[in-house]
PDB file of C-alpha atoms in Angstrom:
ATOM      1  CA  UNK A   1      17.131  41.579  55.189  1.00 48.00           C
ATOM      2  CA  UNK A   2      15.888  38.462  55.646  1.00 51.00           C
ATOM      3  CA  UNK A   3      16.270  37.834  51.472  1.00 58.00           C
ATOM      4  CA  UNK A   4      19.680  38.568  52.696  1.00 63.00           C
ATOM      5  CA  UNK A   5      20.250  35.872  55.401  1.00 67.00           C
ATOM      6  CA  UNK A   6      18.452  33.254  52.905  1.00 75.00           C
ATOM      7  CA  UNK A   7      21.046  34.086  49.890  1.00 75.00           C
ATOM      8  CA  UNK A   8      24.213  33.947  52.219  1.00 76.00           C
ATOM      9  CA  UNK A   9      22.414  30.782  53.013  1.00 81.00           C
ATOM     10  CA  UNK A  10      22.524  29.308  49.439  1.00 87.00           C
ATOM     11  CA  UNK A  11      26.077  30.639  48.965  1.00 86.00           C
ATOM     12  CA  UNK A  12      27.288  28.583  51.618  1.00 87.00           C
ATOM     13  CA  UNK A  13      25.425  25.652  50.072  1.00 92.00           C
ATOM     14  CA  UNK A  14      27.009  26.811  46.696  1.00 93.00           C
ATOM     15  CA  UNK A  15      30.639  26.613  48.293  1.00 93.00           C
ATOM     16  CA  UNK A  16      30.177  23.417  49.682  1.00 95.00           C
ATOM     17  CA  UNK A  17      28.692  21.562  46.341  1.00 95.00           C
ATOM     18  CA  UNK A  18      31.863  23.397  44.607  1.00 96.00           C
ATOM     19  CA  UNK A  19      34.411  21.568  46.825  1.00 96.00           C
ATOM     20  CA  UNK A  20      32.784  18.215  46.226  1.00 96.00           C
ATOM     21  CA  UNK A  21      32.451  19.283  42.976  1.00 96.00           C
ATOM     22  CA  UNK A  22      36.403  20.050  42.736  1.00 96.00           C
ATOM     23  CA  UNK A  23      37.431  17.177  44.402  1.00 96.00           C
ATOM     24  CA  UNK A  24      35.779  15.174  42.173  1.00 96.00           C
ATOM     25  CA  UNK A  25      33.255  13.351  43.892  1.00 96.00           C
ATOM     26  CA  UNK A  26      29.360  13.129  43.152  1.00 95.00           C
ATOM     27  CA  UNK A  27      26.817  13.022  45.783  1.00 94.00           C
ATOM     28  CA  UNK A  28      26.664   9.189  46.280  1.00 94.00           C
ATOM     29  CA  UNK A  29      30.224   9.356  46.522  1.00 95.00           C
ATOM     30  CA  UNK A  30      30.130  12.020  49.313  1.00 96.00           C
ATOM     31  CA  UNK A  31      27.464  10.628  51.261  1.00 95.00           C
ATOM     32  CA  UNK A  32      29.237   7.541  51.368  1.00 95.00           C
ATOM     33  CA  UNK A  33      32.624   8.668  52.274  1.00 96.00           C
ATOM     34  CA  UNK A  34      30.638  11.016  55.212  1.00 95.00           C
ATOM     35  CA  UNK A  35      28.256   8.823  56.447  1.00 95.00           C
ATOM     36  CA  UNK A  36      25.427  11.286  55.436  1.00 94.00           C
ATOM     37  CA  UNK A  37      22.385  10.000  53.642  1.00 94.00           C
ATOM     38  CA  UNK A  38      22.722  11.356  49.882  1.00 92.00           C
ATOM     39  CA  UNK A  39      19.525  13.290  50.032  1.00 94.00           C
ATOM     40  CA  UNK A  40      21.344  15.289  52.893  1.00 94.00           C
ATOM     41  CA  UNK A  41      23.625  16.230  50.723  1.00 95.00           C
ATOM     42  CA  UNK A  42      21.743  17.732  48.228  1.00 94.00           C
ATOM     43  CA  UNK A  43      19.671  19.233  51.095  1.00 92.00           C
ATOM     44  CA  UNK A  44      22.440  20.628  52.279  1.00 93.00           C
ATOM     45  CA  UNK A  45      23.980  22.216  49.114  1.00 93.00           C
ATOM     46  CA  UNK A  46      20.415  23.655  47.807  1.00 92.00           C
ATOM     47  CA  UNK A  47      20.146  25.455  51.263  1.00 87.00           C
ATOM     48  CA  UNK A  48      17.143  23.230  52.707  1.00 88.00           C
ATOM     49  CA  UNK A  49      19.414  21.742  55.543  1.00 89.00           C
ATOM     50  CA  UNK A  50      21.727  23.672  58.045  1.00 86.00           C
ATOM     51  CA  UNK A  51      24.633  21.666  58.356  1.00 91.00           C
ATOM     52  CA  UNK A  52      26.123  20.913  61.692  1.00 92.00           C
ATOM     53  CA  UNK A  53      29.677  21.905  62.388  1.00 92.00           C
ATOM     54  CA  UNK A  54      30.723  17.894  62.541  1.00 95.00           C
ATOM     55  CA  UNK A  55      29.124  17.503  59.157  1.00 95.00           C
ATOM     56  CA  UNK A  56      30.901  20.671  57.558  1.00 95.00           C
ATOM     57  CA  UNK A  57      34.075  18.872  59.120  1.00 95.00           C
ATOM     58  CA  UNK A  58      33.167  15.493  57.592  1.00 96.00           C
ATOM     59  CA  UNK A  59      32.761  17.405  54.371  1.00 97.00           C
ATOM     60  CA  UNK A  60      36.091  18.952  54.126  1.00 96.00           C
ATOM     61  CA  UNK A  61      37.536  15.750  55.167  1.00 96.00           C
ATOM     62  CA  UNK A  62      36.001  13.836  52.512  1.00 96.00           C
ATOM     63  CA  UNK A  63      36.834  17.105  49.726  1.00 97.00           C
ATOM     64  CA  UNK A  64      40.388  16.490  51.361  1.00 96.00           C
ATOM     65  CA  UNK A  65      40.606  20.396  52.329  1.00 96.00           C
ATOM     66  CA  UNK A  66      40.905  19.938  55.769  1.00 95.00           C
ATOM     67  CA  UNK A  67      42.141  23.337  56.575  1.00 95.00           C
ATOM     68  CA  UNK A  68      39.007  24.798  55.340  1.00 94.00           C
ATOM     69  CA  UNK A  69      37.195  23.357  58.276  1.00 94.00           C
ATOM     70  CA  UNK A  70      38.410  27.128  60.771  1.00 91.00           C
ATOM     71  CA  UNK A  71      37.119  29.405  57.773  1.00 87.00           C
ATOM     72  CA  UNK A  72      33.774  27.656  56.968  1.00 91.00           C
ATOM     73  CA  UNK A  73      32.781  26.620  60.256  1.00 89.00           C
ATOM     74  CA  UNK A  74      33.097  30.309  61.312  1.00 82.00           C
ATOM     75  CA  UNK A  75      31.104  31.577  57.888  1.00 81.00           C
ATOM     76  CA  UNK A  76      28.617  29.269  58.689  1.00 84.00           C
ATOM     77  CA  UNK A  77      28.450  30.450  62.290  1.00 81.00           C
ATOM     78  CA  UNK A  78      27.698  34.067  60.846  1.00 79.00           C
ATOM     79  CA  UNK A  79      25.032  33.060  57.976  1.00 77.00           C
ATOM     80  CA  UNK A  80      23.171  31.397  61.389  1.00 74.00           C
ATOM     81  CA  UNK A  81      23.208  34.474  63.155  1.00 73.00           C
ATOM     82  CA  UNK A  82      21.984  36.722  60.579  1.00 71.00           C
ATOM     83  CA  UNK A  83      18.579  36.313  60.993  1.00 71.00           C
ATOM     84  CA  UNK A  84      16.873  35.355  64.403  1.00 72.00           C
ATOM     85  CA  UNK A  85      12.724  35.449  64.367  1.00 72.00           C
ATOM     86  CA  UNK A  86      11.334  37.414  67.738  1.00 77.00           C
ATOM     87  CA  UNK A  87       8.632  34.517  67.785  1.00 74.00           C
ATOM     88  CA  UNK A  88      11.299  31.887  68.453  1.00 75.00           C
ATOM     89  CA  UNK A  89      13.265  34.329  70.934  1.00 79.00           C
ATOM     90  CA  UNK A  90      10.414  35.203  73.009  1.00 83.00           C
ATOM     91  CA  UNK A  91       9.694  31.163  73.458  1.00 78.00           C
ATOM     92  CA  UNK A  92      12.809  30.994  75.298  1.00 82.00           C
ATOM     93  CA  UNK A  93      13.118  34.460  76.632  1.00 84.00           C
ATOM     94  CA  UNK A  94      11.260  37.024  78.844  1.00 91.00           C
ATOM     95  CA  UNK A  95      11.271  40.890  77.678  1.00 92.00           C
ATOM     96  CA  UNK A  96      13.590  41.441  80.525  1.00 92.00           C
ATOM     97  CA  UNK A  97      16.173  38.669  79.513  1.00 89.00           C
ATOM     98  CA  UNK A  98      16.207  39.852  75.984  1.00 86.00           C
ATOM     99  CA  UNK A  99      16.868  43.215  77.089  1.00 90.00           C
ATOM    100  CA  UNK A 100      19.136  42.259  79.587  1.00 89.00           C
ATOM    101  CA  UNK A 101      21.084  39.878  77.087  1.00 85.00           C
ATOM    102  CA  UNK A 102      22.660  42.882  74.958  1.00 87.00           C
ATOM    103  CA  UNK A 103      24.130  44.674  77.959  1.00 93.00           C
ATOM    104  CA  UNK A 104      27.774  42.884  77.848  1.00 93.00           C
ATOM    105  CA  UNK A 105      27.330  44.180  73.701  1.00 93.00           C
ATOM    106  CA  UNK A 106      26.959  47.536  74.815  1.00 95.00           C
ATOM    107  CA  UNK A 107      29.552  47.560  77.557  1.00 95.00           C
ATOM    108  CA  UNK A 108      32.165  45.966  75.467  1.00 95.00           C
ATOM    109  CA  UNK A 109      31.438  48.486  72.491  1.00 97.00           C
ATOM    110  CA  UNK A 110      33.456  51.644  72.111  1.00 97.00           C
ATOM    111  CA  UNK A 111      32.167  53.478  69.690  1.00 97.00           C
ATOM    112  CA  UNK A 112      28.425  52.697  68.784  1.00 98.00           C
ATOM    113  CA  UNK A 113      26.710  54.289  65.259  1.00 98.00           C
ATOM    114  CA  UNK A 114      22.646  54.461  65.245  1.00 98.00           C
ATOM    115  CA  UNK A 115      20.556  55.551  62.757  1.00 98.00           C
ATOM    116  CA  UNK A 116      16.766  55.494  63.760  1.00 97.00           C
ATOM    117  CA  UNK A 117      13.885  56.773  61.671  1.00 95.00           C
ATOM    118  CA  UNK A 118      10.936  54.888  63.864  1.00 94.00           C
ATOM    119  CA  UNK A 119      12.039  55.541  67.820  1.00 96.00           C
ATOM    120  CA  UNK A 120      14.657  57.034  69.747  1.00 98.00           C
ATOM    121  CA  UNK A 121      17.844  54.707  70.078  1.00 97.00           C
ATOM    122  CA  UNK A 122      17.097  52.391  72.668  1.00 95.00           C
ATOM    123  CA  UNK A 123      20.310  53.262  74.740  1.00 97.00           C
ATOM    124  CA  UNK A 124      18.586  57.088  74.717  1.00 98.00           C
ATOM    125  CA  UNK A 125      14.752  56.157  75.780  1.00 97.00           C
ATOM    126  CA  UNK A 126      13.917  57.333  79.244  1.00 97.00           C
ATOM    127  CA  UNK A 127      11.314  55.553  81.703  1.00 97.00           C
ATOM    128  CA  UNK A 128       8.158  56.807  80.339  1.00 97.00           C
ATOM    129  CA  UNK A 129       9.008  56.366  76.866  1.00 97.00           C
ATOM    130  CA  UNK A 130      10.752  53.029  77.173  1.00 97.00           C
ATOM    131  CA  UNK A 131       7.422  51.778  78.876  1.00 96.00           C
ATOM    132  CA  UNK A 132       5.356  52.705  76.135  1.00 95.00           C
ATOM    133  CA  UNK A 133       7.829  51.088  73.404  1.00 95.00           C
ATOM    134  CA  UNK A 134       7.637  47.644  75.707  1.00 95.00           C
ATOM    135  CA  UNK A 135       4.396  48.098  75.925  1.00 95.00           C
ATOM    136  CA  UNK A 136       3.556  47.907  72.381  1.00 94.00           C
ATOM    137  CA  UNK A 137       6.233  44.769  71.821  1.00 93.00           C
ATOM    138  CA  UNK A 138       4.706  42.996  74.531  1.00 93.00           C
ATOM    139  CA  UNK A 139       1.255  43.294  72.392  1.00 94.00           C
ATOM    140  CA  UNK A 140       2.480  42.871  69.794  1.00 91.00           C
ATOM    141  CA  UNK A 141       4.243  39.210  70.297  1.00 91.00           C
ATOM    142  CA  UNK A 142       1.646  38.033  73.050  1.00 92.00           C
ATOM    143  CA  UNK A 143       3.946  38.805  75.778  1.00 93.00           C
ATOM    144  CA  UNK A 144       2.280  38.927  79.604  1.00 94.00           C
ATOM    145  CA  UNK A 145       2.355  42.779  80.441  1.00 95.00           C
ATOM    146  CA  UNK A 146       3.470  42.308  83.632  1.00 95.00           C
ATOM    147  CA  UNK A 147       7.026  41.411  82.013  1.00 94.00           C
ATOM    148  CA  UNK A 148       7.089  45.219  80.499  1.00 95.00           C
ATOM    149  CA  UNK A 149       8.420  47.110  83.639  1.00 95.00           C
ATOM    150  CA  UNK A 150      11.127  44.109  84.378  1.00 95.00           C
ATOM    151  CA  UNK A 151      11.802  45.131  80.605  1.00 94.00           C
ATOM    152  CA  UNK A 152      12.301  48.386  80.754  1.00 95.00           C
ATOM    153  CA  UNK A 153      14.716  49.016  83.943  1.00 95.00           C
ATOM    154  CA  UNK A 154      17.232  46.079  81.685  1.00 94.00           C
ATOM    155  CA  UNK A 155      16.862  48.613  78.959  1.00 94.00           C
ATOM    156  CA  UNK A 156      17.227  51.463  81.116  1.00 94.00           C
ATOM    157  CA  UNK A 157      20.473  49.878  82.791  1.00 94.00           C
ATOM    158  CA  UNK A 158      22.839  50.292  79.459  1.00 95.00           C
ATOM    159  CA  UNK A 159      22.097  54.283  80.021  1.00 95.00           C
ATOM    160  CA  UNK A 160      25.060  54.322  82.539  1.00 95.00           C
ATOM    161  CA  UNK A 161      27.478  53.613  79.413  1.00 96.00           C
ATOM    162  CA  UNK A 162      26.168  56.128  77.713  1.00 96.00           C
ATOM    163  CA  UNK A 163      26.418  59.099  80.858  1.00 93.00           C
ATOM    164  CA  UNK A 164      29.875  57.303  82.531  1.00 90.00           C
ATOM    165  CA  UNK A 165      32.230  58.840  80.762  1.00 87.00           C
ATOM    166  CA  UNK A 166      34.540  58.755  77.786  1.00 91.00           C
ATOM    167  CA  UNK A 167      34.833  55.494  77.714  1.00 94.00           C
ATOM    168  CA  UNK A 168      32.228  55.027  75.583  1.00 96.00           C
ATOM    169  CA  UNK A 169      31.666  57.385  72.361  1.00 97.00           C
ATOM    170  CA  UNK A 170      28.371  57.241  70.228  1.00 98.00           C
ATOM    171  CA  UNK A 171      26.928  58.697  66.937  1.00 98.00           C
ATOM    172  CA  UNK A 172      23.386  58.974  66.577  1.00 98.00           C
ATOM    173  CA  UNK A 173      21.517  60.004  63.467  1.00 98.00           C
ATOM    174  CA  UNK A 174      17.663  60.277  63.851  1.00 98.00           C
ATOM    175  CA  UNK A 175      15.139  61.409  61.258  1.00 97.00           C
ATOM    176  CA  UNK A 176      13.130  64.308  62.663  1.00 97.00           C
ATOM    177  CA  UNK A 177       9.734  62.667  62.161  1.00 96.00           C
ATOM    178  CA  UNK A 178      10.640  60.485  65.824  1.00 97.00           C
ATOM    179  CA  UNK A 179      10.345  63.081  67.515  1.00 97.00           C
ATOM    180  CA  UNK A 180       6.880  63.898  66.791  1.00 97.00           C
ATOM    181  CA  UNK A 181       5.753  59.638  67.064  1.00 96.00           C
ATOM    182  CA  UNK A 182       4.607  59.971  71.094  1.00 96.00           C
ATOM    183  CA  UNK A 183       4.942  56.798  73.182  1.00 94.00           C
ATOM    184  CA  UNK A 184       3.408  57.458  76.512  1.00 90.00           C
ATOM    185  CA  UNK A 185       1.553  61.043  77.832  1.00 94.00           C
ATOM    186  CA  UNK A 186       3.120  64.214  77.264  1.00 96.00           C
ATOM    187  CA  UNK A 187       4.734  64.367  80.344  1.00 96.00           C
ATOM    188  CA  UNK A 188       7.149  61.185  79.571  1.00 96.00           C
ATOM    189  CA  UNK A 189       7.510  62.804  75.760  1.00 97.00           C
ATOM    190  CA  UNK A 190       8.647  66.272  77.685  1.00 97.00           C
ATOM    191  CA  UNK A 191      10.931  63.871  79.755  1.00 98.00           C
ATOM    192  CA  UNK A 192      12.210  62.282  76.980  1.00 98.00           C
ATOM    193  CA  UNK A 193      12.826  65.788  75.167  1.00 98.00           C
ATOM    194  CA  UNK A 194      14.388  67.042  78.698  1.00 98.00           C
ATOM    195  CA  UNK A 195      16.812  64.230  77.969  1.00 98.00           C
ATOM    196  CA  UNK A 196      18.143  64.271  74.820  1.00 98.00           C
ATOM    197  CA  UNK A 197      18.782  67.907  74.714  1.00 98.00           C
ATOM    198  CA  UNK A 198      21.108  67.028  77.593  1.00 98.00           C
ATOM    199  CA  UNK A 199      22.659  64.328  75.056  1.00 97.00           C
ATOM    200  CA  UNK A 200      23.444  66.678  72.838  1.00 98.00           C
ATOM    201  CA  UNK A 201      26.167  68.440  74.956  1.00 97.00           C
ATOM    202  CA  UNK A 202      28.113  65.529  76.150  1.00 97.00           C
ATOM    203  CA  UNK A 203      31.158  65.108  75.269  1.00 96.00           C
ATOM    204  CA  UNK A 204      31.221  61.679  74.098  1.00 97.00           C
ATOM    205  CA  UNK A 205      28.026  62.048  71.865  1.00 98.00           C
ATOM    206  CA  UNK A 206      27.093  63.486  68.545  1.00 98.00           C
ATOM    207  CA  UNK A 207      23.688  63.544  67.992  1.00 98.00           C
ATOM    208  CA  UNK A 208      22.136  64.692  64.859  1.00 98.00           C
ATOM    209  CA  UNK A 209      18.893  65.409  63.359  1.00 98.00           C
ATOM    210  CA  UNK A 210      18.077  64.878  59.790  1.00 97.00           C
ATOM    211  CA  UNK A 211      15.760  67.972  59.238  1.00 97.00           C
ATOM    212  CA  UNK A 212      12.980  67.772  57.198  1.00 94.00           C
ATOM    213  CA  UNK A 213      13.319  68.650  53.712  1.00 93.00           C
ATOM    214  CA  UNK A 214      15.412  67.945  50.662  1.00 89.00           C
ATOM    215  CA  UNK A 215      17.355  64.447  50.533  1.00 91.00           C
ATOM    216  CA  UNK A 216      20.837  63.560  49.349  1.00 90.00           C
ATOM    217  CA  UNK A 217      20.073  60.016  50.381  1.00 92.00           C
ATOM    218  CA  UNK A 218      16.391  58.434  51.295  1.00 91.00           C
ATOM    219  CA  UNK A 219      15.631  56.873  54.622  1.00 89.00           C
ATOM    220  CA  UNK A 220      16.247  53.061  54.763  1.00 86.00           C
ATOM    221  CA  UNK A 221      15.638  50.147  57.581  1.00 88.00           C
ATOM    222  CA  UNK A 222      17.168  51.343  61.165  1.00 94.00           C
ATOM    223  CA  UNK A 223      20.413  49.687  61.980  1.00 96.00           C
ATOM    224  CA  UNK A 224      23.144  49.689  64.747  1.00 96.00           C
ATOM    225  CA  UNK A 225      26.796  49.416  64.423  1.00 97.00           C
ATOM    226  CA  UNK A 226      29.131  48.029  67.014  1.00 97.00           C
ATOM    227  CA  UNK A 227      32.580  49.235  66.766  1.00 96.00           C
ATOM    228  CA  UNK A 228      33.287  48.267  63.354  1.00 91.00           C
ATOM    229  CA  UNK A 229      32.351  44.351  63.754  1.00 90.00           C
ATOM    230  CA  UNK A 230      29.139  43.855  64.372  1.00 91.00           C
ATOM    231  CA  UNK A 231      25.297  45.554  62.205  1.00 93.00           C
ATOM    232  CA  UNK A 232      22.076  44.923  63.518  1.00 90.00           C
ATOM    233  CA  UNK A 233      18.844  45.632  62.199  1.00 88.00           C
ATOM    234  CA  UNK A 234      15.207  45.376  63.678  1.00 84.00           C
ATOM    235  CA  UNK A 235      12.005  44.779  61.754  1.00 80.00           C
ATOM    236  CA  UNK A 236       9.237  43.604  62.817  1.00 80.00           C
ATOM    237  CA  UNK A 237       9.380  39.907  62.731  1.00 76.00           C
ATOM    238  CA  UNK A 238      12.588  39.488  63.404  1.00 78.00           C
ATOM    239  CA  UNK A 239      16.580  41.200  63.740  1.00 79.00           C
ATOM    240  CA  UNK A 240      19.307  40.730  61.069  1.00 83.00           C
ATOM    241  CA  UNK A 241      22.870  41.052  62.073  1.00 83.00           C
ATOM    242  CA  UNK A 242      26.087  40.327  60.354  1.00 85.00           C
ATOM    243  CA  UNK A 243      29.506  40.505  60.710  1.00 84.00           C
ATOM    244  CA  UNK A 244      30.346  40.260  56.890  1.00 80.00           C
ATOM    245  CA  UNK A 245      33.297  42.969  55.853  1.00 85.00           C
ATOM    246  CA  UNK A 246      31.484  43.619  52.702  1.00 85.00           C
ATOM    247  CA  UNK A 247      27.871  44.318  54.300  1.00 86.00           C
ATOM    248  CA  UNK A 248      29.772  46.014  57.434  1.00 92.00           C
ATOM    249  CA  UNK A 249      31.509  48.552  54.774  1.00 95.00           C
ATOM    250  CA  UNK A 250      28.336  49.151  52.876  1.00 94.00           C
ATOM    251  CA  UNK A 251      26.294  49.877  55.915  1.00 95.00           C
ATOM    252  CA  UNK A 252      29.062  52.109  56.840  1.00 97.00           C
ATOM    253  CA  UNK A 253      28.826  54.272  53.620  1.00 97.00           C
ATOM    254  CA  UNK A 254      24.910  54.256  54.308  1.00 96.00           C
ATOM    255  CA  UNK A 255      25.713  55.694  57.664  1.00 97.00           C
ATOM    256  CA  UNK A 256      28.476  58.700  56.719  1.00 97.00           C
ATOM    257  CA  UNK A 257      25.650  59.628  53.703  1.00 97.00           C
ATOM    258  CA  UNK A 258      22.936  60.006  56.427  1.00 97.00           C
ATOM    259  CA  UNK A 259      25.244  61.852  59.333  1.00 96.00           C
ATOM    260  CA  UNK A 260      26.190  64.643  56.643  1.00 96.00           C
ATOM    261  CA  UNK A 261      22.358  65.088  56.059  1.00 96.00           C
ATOM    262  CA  UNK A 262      22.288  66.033  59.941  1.00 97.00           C
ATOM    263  CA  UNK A 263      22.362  68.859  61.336  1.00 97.00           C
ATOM    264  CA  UNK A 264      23.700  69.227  65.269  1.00 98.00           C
ATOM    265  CA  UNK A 265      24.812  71.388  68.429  1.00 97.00           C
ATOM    266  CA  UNK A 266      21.912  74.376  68.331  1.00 98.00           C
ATOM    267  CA  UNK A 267      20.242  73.588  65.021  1.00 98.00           C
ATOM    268  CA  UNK A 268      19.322  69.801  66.671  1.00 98.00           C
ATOM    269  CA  UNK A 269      17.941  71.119  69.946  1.00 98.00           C
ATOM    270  CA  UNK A 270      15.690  74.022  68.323  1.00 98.00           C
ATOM    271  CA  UNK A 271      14.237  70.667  65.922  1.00 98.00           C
ATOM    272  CA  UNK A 272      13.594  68.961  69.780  1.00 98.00           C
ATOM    273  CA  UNK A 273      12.062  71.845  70.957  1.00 98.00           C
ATOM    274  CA  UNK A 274       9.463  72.469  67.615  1.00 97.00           C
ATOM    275  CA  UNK A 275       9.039  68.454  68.455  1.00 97.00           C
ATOM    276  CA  UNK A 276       7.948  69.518  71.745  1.00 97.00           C
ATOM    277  CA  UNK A 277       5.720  72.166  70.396  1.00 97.00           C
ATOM    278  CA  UNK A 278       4.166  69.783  67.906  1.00 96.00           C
ATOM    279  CA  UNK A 279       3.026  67.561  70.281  1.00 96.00           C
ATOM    280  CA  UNK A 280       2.296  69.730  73.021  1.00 94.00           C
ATOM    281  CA  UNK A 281       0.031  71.131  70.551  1.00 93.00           C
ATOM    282  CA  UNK A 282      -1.885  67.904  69.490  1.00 88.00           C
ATOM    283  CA  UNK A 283      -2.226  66.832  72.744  1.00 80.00           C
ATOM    284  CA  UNK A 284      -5.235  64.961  73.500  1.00 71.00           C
ATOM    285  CA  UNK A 285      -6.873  65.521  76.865  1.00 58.00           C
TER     286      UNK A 285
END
């Protein structure tokens, strides 16, 4: 993913040197007709320099394709938001405001595709559960722990999309081996259980299990689909996210191959409840 965000990077540099290239100017010429120094240019078109918005305008100005400047400003808004680093968000941001900062997201979304093989969706996690998941990202990026339970009621609050109605429609597709990865004691994992059997019988929700077994299609990287505009992706250093048609159709593809591997309705819940047994089993007093 973040290969990806670098090469959409270098395209955009690519574009750029082919307009100067077309209009015929070289990168003295350029540089002097934009102001820019000329090793800026060639920083720029090699991908070692983000470009500002003025200096994409300059650019087409100079190229003498002015009504470029809409289409490549808002590219170039998209290859920047591709890949964000959790180190640089958490300098800026507590646990609770980067939780809290996806709510309008969720509320705006109507129809919202998951597909999880690490956790339960985030949108699904109940208290216990959600603690122990902050719990480990506050560790894990040097967070102060006391920022974990401010964390988890911001998570908690995008629930009430999820239970409000029909406003809001959702398609989850979990591998099965989540449900046997325990965050917390056994009493928030039979909470968490509790819960998403109830998912499974609303009426805006699908929820399916990908059983254990033969595979049509392997596992992959997690992502989440907003409506049909928006893919995000967590890792562990860091979130892609695009809004490119060609990545948002692929991912799309990736999604109806997994949700026909699932299985749903009574099949799903007797999967939770040999989950529950699992654990319940392996508990460690």
């Amino acid at each position: 993913m973040q290969d990806q965000s670098a090469e959409a990077r270098k395209a955009f540099g690519i574009r750029l040197r082919d307009l100067r290239r077309d209009a015929g100017l070289n990168g003295k010429k350029l540089a002097d007709l934009t102001g820019m120094h000329p090793t800026k240019v060639s920083r720029i078109e090699h991908a070692r320099q983000n470009p500002s918005e003025q200096d994409i305008r300059d650019w087409c100005t100079a190229c003498g394709v002015e009504g470029l400047v809409p289409e490549l400003i808002a590219v170039h808004r998209d290859v920047r938001r591709m890949w964000q680093e959790y180190r640089t968000t958490f300098r800026t941001h507590s646990q609770q405001a980067v939780q809290a900062r996806g709510t309008p997201l969720y509320e705006r979304t109507k129809l919202l595709r998951v597909y999880e093989a690490i956790v339960v969706p985030g949108i699904l996690q109940t208290v216990g559960y959600s603690r122990g998941i902050q719990t480990i990202s506050a560790m894990l990026h040097d967070l102060p722990m006391e920022g974990v339970e401010g964390a988890v009621q911001a998570r908690l609050g995008k629930q009430r999309f999820l239970t409000g109605g029909m406003a809001h429609m959702y398609s989850f597709v979990i591998e099965a081996a989540v449900l046997t990865y325990a965050y917390g004691d056994m009493d928030a994992m039979n909470e968490q259980f509790d819960f998403l059997s109830r998912v499974t019988r609303l009426p805006n929700v699908a929820f399916g299990i990908i059983p254990p077994g033969f595979r049509k299609i392997w596992g992959g990287e997690c992502f989440y689909m907003f409506d049909s505009g928006l893919v995000r992706s967590e890792m562990w250093s860091g979130r892609f996210q695009t809004t490119r048609a060609e990545d948002l159709a692929y991912f799309m593809k990736v999604f109806t191959l997994l949700q026909g591997q699932a299985v749903y309705g009574d099949e799903a819940r007797a999967l939770i409840e040999q989950a529950r047994d699992f654990l319940q089993s392996h508990e460690i007093s």
